[in-house]
GROMACS .gro file of C-alpha atoms in nm:
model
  317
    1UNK     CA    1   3.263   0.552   0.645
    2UNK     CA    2   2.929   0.537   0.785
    3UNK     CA    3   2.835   0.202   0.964
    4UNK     CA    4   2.472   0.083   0.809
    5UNK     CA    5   2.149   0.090   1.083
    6UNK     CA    6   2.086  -0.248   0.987
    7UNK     CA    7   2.457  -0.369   1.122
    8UNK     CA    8   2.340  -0.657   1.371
    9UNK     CA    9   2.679  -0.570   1.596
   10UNK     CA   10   2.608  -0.221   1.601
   11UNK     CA   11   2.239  -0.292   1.699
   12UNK     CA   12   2.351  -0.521   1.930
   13UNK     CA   13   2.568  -0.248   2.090
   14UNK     CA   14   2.218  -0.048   2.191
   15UNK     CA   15   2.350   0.233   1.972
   16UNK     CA   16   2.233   0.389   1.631
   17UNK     CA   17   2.454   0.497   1.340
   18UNK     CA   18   2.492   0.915   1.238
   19UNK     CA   19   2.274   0.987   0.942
   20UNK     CA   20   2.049   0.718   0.867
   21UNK     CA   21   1.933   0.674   1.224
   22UNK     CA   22   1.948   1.006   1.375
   23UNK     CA   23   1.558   1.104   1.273
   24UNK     CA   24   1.447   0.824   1.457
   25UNK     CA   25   1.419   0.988   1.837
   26UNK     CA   26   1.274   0.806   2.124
   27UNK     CA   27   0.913   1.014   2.071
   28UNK     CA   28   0.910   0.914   1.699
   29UNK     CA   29   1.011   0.558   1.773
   30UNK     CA   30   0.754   0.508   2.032
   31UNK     CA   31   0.450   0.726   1.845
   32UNK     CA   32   0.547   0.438   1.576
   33UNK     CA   33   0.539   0.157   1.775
   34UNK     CA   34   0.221   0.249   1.920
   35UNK     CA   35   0.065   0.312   1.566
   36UNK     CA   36   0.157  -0.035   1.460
   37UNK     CA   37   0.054  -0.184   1.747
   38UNK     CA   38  -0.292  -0.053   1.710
   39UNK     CA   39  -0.279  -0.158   1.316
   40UNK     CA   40  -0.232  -0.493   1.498
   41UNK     CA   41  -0.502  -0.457   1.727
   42UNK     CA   42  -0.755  -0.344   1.469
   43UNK     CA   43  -0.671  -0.673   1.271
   44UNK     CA   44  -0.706  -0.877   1.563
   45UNK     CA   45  -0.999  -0.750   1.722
   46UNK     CA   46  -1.211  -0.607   1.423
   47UNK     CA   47  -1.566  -0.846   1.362
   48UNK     CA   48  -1.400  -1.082   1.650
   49UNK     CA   49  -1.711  -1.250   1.701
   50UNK     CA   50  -1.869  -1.272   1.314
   51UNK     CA   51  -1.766  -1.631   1.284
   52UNK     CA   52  -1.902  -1.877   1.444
   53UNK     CA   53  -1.740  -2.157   1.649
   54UNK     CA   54  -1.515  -2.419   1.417
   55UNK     CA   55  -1.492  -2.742   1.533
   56UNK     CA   56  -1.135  -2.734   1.777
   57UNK     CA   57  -1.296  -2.393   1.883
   58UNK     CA   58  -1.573  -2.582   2.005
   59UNK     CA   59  -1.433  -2.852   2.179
   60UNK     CA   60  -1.251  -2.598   2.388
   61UNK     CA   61  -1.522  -2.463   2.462
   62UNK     CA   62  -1.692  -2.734   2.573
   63UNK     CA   63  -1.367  -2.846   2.823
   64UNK     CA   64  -1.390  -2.492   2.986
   65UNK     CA   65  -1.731  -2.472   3.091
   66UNK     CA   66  -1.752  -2.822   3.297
   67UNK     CA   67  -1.573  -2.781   3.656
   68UNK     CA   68  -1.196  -2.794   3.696
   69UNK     CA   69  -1.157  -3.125   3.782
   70UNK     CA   70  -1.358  -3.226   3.478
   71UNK     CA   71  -1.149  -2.989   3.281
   72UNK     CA   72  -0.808  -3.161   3.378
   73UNK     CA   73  -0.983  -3.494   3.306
   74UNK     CA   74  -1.101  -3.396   2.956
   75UNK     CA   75  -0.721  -3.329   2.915
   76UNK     CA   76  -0.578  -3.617   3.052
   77UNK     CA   77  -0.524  -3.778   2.697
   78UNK     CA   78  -0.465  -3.512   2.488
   79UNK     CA   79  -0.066  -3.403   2.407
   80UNK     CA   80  -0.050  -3.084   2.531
   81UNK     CA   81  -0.035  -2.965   2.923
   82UNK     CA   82  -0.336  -2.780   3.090
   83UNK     CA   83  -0.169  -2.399   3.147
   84UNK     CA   84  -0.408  -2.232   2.834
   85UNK     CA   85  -0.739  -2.397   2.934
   86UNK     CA   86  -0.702  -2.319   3.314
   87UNK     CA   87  -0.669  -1.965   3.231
   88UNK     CA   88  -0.915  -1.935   2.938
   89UNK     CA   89  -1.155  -2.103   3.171
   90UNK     CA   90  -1.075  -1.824   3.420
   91UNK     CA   91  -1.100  -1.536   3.183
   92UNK     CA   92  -1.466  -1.652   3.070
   93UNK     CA   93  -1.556  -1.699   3.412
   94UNK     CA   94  -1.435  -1.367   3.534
   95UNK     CA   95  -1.672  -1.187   3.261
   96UNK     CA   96  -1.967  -1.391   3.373
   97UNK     CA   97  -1.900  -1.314   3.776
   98UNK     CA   98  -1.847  -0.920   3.618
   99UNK     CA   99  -2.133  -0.951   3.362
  100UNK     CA  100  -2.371  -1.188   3.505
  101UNK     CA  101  -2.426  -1.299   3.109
  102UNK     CA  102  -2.348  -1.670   3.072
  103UNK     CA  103  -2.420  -1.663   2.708
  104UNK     CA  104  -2.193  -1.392   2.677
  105UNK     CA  105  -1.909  -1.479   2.883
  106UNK     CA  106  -1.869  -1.804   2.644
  107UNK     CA  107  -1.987  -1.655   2.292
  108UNK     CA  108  -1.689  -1.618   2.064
  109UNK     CA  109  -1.625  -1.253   2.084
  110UNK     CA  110  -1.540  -1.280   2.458
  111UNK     CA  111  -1.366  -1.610   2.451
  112UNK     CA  112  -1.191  -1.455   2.152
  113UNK     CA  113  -1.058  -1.136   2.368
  114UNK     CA  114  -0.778  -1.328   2.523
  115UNK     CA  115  -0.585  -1.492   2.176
  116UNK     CA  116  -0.654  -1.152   2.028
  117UNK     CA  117  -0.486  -0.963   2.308
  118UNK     CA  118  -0.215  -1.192   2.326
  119UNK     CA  119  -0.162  -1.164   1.927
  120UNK     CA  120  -0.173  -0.781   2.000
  121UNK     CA  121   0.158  -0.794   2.247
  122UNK     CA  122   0.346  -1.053   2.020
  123UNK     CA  123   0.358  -0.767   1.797
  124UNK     CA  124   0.557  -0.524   2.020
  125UNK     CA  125   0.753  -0.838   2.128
  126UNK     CA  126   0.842  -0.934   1.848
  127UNK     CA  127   1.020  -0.547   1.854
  128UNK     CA  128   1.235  -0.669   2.157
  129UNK     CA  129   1.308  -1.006   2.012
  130UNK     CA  130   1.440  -0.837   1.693
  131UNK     CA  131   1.626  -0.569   1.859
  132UNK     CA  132   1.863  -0.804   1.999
  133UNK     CA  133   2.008  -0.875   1.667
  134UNK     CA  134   1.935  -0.597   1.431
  135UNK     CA  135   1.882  -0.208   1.416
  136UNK     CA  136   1.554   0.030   1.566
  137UNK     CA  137   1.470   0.077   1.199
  138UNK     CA  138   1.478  -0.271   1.089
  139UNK     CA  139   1.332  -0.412   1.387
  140UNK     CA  140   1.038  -0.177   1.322
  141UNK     CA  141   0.994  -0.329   0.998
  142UNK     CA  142   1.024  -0.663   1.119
  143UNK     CA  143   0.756  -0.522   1.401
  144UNK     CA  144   0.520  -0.402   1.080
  145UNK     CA  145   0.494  -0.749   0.906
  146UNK     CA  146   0.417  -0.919   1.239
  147UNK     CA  147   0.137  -0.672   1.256
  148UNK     CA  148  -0.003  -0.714   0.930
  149UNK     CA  149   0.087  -1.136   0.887
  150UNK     CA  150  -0.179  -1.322   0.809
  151UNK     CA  151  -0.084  -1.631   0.989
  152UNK     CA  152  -0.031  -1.440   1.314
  153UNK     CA  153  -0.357  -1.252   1.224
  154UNK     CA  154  -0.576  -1.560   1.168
  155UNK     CA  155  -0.468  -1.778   1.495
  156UNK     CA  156  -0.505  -1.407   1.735
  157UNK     CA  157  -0.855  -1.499   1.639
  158UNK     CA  158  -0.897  -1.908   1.739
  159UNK     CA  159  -0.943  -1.961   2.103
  160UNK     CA  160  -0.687  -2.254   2.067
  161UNK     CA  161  -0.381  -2.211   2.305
  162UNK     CA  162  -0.134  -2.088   1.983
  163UNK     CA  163  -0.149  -1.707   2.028
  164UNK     CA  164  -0.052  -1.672   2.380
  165UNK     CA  165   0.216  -1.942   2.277
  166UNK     CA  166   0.381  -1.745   1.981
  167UNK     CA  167   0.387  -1.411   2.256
  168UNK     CA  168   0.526  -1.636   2.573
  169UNK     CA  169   0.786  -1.795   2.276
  170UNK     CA  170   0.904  -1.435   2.148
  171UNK     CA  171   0.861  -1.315   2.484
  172UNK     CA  172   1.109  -1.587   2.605
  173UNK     CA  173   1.348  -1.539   2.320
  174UNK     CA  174   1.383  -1.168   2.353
  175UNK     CA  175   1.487  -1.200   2.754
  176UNK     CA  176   1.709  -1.506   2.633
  177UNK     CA  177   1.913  -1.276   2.377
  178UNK     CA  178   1.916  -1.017   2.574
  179UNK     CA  179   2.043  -1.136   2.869
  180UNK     CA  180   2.326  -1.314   2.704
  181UNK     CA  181   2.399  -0.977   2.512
  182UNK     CA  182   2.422  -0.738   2.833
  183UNK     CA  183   2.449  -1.007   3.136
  184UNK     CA  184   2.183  -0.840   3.330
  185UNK     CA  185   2.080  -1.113   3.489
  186UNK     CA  186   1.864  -0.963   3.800
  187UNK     CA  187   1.645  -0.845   3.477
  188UNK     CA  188   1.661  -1.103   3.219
  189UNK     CA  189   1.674  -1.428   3.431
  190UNK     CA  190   1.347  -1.413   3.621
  191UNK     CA  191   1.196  -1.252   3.291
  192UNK     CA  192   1.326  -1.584   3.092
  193UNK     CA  193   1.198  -1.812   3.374
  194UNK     CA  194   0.840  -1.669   3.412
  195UNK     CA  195   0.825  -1.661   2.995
  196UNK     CA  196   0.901  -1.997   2.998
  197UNK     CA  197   0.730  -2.138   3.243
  198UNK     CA  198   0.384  -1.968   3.073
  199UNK     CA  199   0.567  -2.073   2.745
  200UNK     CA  200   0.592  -2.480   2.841
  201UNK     CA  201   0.283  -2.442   3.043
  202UNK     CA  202   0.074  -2.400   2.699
  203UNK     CA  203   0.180  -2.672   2.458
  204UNK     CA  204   0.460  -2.898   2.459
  205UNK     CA  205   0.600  -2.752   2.102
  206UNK     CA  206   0.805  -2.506   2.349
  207UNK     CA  207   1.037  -2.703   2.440
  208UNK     CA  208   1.190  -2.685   2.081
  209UNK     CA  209   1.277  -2.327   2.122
  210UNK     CA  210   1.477  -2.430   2.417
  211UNK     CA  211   1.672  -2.735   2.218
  212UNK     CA  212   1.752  -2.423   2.018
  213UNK     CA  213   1.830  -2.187   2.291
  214UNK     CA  214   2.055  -2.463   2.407
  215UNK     CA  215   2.250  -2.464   2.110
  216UNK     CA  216   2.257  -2.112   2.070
  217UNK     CA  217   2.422  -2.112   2.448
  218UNK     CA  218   2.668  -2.366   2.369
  219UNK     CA  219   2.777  -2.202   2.051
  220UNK     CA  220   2.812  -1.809   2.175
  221UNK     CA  221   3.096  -1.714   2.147
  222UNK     CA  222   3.025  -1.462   2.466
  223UNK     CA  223   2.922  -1.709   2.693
  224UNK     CA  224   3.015  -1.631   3.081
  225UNK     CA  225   3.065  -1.859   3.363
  226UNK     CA  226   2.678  -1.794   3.521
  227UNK     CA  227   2.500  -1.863   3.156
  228UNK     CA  228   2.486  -2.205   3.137
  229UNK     CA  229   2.408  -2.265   3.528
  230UNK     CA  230   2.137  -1.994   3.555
  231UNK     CA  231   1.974  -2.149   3.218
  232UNK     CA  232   1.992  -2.494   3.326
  233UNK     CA  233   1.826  -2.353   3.675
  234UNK     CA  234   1.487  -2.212   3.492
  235UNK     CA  235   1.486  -2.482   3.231
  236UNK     CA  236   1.499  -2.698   3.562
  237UNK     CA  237   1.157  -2.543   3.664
  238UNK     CA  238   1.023  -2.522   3.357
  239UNK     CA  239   1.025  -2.921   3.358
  240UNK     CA  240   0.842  -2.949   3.722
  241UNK     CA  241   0.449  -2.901   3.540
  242UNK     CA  242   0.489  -3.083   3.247
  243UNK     CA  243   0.663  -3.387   3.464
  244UNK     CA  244   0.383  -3.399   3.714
  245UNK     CA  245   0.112  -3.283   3.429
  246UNK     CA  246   0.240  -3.598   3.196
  247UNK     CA  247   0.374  -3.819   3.477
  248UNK     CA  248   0.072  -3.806   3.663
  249UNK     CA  249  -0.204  -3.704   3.545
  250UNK     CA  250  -0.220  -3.770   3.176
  251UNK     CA  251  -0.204  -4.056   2.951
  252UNK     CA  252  -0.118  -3.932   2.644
  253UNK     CA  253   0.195  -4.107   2.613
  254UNK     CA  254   0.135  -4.382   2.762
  255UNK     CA  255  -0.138  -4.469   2.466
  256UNK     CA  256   0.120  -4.314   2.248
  257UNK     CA  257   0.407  -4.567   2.378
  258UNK     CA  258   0.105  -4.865   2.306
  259UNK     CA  259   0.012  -4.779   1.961
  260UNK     CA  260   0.331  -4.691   1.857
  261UNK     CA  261   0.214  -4.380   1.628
  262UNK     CA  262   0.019  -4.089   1.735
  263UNK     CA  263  -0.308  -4.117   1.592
  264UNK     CA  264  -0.480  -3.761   1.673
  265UNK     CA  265  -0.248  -3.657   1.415
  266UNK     CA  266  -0.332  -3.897   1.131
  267UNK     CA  267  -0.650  -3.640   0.990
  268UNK     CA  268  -0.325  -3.407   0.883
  269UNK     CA  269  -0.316  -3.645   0.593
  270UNK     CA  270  -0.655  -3.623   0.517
  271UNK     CA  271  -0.640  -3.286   0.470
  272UNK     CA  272  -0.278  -3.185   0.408
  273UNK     CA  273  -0.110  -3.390   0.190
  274UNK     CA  274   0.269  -3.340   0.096
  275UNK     CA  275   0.179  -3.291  -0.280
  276UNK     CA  276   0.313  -3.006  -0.541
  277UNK     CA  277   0.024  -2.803  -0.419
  278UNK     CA  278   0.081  -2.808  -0.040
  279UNK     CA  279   0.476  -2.752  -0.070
  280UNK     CA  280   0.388  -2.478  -0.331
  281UNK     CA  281   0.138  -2.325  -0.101
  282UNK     CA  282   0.394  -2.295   0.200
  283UNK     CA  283   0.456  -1.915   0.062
  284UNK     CA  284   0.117  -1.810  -0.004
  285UNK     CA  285   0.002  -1.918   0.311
  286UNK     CA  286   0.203  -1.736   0.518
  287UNK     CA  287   0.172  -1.389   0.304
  288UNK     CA  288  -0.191  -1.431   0.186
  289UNK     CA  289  -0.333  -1.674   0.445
  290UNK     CA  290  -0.429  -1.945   0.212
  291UNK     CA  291  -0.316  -2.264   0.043
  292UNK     CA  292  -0.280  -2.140  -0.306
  293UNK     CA  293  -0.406  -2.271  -0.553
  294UNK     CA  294  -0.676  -2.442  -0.349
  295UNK     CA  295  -0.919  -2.118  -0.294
  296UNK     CA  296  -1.160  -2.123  -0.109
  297UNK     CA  297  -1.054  -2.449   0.064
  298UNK     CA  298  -1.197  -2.742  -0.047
  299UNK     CA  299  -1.524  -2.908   0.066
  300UNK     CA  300  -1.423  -3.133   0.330
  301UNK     CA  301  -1.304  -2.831   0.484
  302UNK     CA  302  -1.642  -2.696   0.551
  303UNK     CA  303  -1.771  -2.975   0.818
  304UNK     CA  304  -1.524  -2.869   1.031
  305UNK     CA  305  -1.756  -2.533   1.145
  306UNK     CA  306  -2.035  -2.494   1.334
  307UNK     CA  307  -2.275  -2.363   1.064
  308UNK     CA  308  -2.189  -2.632   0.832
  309UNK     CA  309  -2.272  -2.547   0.470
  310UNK     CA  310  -2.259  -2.204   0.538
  311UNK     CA  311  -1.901  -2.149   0.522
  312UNK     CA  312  -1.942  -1.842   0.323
  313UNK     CA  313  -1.947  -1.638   0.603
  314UNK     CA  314  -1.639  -1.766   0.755
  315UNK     CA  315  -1.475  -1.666   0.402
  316UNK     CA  316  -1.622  -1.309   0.476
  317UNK     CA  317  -1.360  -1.198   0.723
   0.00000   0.00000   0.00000
């Protein structure tokens, strides 16, 4: 009997079943790769700079264009550690050194460049991270909906540090599987280390995908005498930024320690509440990109952008 394409062992093995699978050469899979890559791409890049600044937007802005010592002191009592800033900060100016344009190197289409290019390459990793666990043909499909998600669409597009933390995530998740699945680690170790040193670098949500990886480890059933070592190695220098960043220069939990609840957080219940309508709209905003059945969202919603009232444009794209 013929083994199915999607059988996660066989896919795991690196090879493809007879019948199903055989149409799918290595110049078909890439020419399809590339073509949903560049679906990706269009969706990412396509009226980048229509909308104007929203609020978070434009408080990042405003930290990247003072020096860099007022940068990392604009920072020192927010949650999350400096990594995305410093290098958004470089990327705008880098354009304005190459362009000479200011106003340009800090208008939202260029800012915008950078999330949108890292929300293009999640999409191809997201091909690696799946083909650790399932077949070339499914893990083109999974490929296809990252492409054309509107979640992952919609935050390619925000200049806040969550795009090039979903690619550094999947990025670090592929090398993880992988290198447990073939033990290369000359390949896979350093790859895992420098993902996840970008990944922590960007916002202190990383560290749950390593709780997880942990587990994972723990609980393979393959694991070799050099997995847990090497792991607990990178993870080791993975810790030594956000120790000095939130040792030493930031206060953020210090405050957090002295109020006992973190307030930056408490607007989430102004605007999200856990009613029949949020929990309902879990779905629809991940397929459709909005909190069904609250659409367009509400009123209070609309302060939060630059141009105010005129949130129609926003709506637009």
């Amino acid at each position: 009997m013929t083994r199915s394409s999607d059988d996660p062992a066989l896919a795991a093995s690196g090879a493809e079943p007879e019948g199903n699978g055989a149409w799918l050469t290595a110049g078909r899979l890439a020419a399809i790769l590339t073509a949903i890559t560049l679906l990706a791409a269009f969706m990412r890049f396509w009226r980048l700079g229509y909308q104007a600044y929203w609020t978070d937007e434009s408080y990042t802005i405003g930290r990247i264009k003072s020096s860099f010592d007022y940068l990392l002191l604009r920072l020192s009592d927010q949650g999350f550690p400096p990594g995305w800033y410093v290098l958004l900060r470089a990327w705008c100016n880098s354009i304005e050194r190459f362009t000479g344009d200011g106003a340009f190197a800090f208008s939202p289409a260029a800012t915008r460049f950078l999330p949108a290019l890292f929300g293009t390459f999640t999409v191809p990793a997201m091909y690696f991270l799946a083909r650790a666990f399932v077949s070339k043909k499914t893990a083109l499909a999974v490929t296809l909906l990252a492409a054309v998600n509107p979640f992952l669409i919609y935050y390619s597009r925000d200049i806040k540090m969550y795009a090039p933390l979903l690619f550094f995530a999947v990025l670090n998740a592929g090398c993880f599987f992988h290198w447990l699945r073939t033990q290369n680690h000359l390949l896979f170790v350093p790859l895992f280390l420098i993902s996840g040193l970008a990944m922590t670098a960007t916002h202190s949500l990383a560290w749950t995908l390593i709780l997880l990886e942990l587990v994972f480890l723990l609980t393979s059933p393959r694991l070799r005498p050099l997995n847990v070592p090497l792991w607990l190695l990178c993870v080791a220098l993975m810790t030594i930024l956000p120790i000095y960043w939130y040792a030493g220069r930031n206060v953020y939990l210090a405050r957090l320690a002295d109020r006992g609840q973190d307030i930056s957080l408490l607007w989430i219940t102004r605007y999200t509440d856990m009613s029949w309508k949020t929990v309902a709209g879990f779905i629809t905003e991940q397929l459709l990109g909005f909190l069904w059945p609250v659409y367009p969202p509400s009123p209070a919603i609309q302060s939060w952008f630059t141009l105010g009232p005129d949130f129609g444009a926003h709506l637009a794209t």
